[in-house]
PDB file of C-alpha atoms in Angstrom:
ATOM      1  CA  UNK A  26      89.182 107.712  84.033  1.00  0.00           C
ATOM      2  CA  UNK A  27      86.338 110.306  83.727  1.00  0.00           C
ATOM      3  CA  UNK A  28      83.959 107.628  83.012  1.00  0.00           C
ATOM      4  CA  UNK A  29      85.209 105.098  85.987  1.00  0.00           C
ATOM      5  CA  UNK A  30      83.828 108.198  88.777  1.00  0.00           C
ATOM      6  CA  UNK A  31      80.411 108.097  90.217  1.00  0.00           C
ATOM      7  CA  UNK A  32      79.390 111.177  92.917  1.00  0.00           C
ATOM      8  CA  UNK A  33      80.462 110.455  96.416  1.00  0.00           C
ATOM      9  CA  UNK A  34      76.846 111.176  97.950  1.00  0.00           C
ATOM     10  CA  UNK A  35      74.096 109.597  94.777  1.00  0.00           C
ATOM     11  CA  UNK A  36      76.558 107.572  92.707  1.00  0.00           C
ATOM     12  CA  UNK A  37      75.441 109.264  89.765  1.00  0.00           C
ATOM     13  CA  UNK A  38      78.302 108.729  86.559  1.00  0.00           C
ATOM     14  CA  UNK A  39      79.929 112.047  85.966  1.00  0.00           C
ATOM     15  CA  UNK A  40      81.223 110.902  82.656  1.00  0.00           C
ATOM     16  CA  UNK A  41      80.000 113.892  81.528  1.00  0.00           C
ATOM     17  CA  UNK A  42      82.452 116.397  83.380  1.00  0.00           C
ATOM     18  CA  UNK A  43      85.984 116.891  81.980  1.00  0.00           C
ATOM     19  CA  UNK A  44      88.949 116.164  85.088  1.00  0.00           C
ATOM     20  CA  UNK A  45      90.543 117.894  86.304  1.00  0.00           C
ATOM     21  CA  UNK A  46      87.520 118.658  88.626  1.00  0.00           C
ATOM     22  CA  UNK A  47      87.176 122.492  89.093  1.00  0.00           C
ATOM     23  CA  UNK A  48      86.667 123.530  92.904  1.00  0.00           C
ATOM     24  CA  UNK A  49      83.352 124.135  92.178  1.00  0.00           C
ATOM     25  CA  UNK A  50      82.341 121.454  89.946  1.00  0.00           C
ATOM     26  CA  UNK A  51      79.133 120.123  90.987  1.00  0.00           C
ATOM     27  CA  UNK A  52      77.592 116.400  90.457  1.00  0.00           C
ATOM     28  CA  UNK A  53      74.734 117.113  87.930  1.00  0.00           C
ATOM     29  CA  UNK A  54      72.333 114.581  89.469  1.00  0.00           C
ATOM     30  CA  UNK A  55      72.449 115.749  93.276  1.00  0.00           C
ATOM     31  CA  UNK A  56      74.166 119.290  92.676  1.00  0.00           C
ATOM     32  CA  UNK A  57      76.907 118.400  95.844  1.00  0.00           C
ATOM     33  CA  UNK A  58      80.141 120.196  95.213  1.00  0.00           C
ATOM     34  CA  UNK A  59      82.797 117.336  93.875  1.00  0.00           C
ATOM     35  CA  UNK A  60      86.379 118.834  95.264  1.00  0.00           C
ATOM     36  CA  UNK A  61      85.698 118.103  98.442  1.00  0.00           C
ATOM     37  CA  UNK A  62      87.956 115.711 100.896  1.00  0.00           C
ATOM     38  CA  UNK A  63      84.988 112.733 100.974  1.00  0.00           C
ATOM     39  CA  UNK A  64      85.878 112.254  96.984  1.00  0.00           C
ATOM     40  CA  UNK A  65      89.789 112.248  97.612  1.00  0.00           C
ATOM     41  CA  UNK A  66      91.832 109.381  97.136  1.00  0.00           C
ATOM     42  CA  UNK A  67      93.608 110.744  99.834  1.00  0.00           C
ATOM     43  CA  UNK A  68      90.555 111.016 102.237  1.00  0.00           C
ATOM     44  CA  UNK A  69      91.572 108.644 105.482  1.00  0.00           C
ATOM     45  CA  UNK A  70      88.917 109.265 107.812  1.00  0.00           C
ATOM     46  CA  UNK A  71      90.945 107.286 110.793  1.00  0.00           C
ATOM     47  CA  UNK A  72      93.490 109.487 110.364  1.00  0.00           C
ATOM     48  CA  UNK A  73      93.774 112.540 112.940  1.00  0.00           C
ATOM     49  CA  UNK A  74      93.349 115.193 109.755  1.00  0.00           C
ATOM     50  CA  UNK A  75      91.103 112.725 107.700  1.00  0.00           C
ATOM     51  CA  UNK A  76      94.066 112.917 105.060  1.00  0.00           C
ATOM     52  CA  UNK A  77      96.665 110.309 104.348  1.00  0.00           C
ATOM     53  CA  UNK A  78      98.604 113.572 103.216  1.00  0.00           C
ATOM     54  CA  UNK A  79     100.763 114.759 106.013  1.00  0.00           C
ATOM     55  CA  UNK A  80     101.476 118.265 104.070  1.00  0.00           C
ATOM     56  CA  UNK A  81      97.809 118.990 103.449  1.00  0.00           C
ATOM     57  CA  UNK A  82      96.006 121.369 105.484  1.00  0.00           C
ATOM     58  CA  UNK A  83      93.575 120.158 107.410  1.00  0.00           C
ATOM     59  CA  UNK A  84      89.534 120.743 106.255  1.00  0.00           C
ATOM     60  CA  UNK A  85      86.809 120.807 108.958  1.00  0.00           C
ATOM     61  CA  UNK A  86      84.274 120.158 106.494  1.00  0.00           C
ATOM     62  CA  UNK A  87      85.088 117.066 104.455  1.00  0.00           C
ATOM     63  CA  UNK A  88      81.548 117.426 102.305  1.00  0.00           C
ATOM     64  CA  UNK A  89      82.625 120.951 101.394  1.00  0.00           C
ATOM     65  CA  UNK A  90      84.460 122.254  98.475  1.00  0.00           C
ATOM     66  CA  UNK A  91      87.990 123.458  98.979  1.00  0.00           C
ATOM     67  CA  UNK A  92      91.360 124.185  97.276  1.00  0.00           C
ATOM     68  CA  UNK A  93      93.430 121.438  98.518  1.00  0.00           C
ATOM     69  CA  UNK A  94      96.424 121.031  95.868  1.00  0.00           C
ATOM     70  CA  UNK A  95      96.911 117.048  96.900  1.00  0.00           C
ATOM     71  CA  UNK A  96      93.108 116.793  95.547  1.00  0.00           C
ATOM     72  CA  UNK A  97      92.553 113.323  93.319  1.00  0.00           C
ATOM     73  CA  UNK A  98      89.036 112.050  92.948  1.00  0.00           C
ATOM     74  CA  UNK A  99      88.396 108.240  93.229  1.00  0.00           C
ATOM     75  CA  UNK A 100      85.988 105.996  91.726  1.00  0.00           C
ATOM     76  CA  UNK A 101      85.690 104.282  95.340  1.00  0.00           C
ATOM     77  CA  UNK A 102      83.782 107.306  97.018  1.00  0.00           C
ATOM     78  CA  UNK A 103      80.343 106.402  96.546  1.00  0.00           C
ATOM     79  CA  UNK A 104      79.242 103.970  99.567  1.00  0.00           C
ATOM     80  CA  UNK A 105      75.698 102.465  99.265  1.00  0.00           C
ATOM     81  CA  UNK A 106      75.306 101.363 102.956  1.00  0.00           C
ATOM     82  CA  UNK A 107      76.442 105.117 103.707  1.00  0.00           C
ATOM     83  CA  UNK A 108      73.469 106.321 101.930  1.00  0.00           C
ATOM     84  CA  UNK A 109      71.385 104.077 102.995  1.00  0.00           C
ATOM     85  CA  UNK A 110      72.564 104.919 106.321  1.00  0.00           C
ATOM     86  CA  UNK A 111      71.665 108.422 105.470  1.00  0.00           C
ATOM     87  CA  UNK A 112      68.093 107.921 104.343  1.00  0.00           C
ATOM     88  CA  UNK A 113      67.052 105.854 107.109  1.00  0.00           C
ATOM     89  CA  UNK A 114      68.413 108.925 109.365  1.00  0.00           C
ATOM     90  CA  UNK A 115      66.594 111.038 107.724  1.00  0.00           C
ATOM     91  CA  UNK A 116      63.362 109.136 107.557  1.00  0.00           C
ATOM     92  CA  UNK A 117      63.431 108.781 111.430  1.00  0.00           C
ATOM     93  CA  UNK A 118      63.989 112.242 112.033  1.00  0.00           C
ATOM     94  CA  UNK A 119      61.135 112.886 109.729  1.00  0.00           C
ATOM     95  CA  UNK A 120      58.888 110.736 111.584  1.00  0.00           C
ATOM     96  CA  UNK A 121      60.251 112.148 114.967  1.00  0.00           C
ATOM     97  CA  UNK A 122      59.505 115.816 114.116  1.00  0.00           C
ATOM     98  CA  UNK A 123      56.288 115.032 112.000  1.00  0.00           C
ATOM     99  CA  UNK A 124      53.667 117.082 113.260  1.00  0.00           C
TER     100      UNK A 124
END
């Protein structure tokens, strides 16, 4: 299954880290921290925690790393229009606070 996941944020192939992912396990193209809630097969966004879980506690931060026991990465967390999303965010905040 190792080879099947790609990082939530770049989709960079983490083929090269062993599962189970370690809380602090980070994706070796982009450095984001892997256990987090955004890489869950679990992670239900519509949901009021953002968990389809009901006995996991709830995380704020669904980008950061935490020690949720129910934890199981997918291969399905990496969204292209997300990122590209992202980057066109970013470039017009660049260009807004260019000076």
């Amino acid at each position: 299954m190792a080879h099947d996941l790609v990082c939530y944020r770049c989709g960079a192939s983490l083929a090269s880290l062993s599962l189970p992912l370690a809380r602090l396990d980070e994706c070796p193209k982009c450095r984001v921290h892997l256990h987090v809630c955004r890489m869950c097969e679990r992670y239900a966004p519509r949901k009021p925690k953002g968990c389809s879980e009901d006995d996991a506690i709830e995380v704020r931060d669904k980008k950061a790393a935490n020690f949720c026991d129910y934890f199981k990465p997918t291969p399905r967390a990496y969204s292209p229009a997300e990122q590209q999303a992202e980057q066109a965010a970013r470039s017009e905040l660049d260009a807004l606070f260019r000076k």
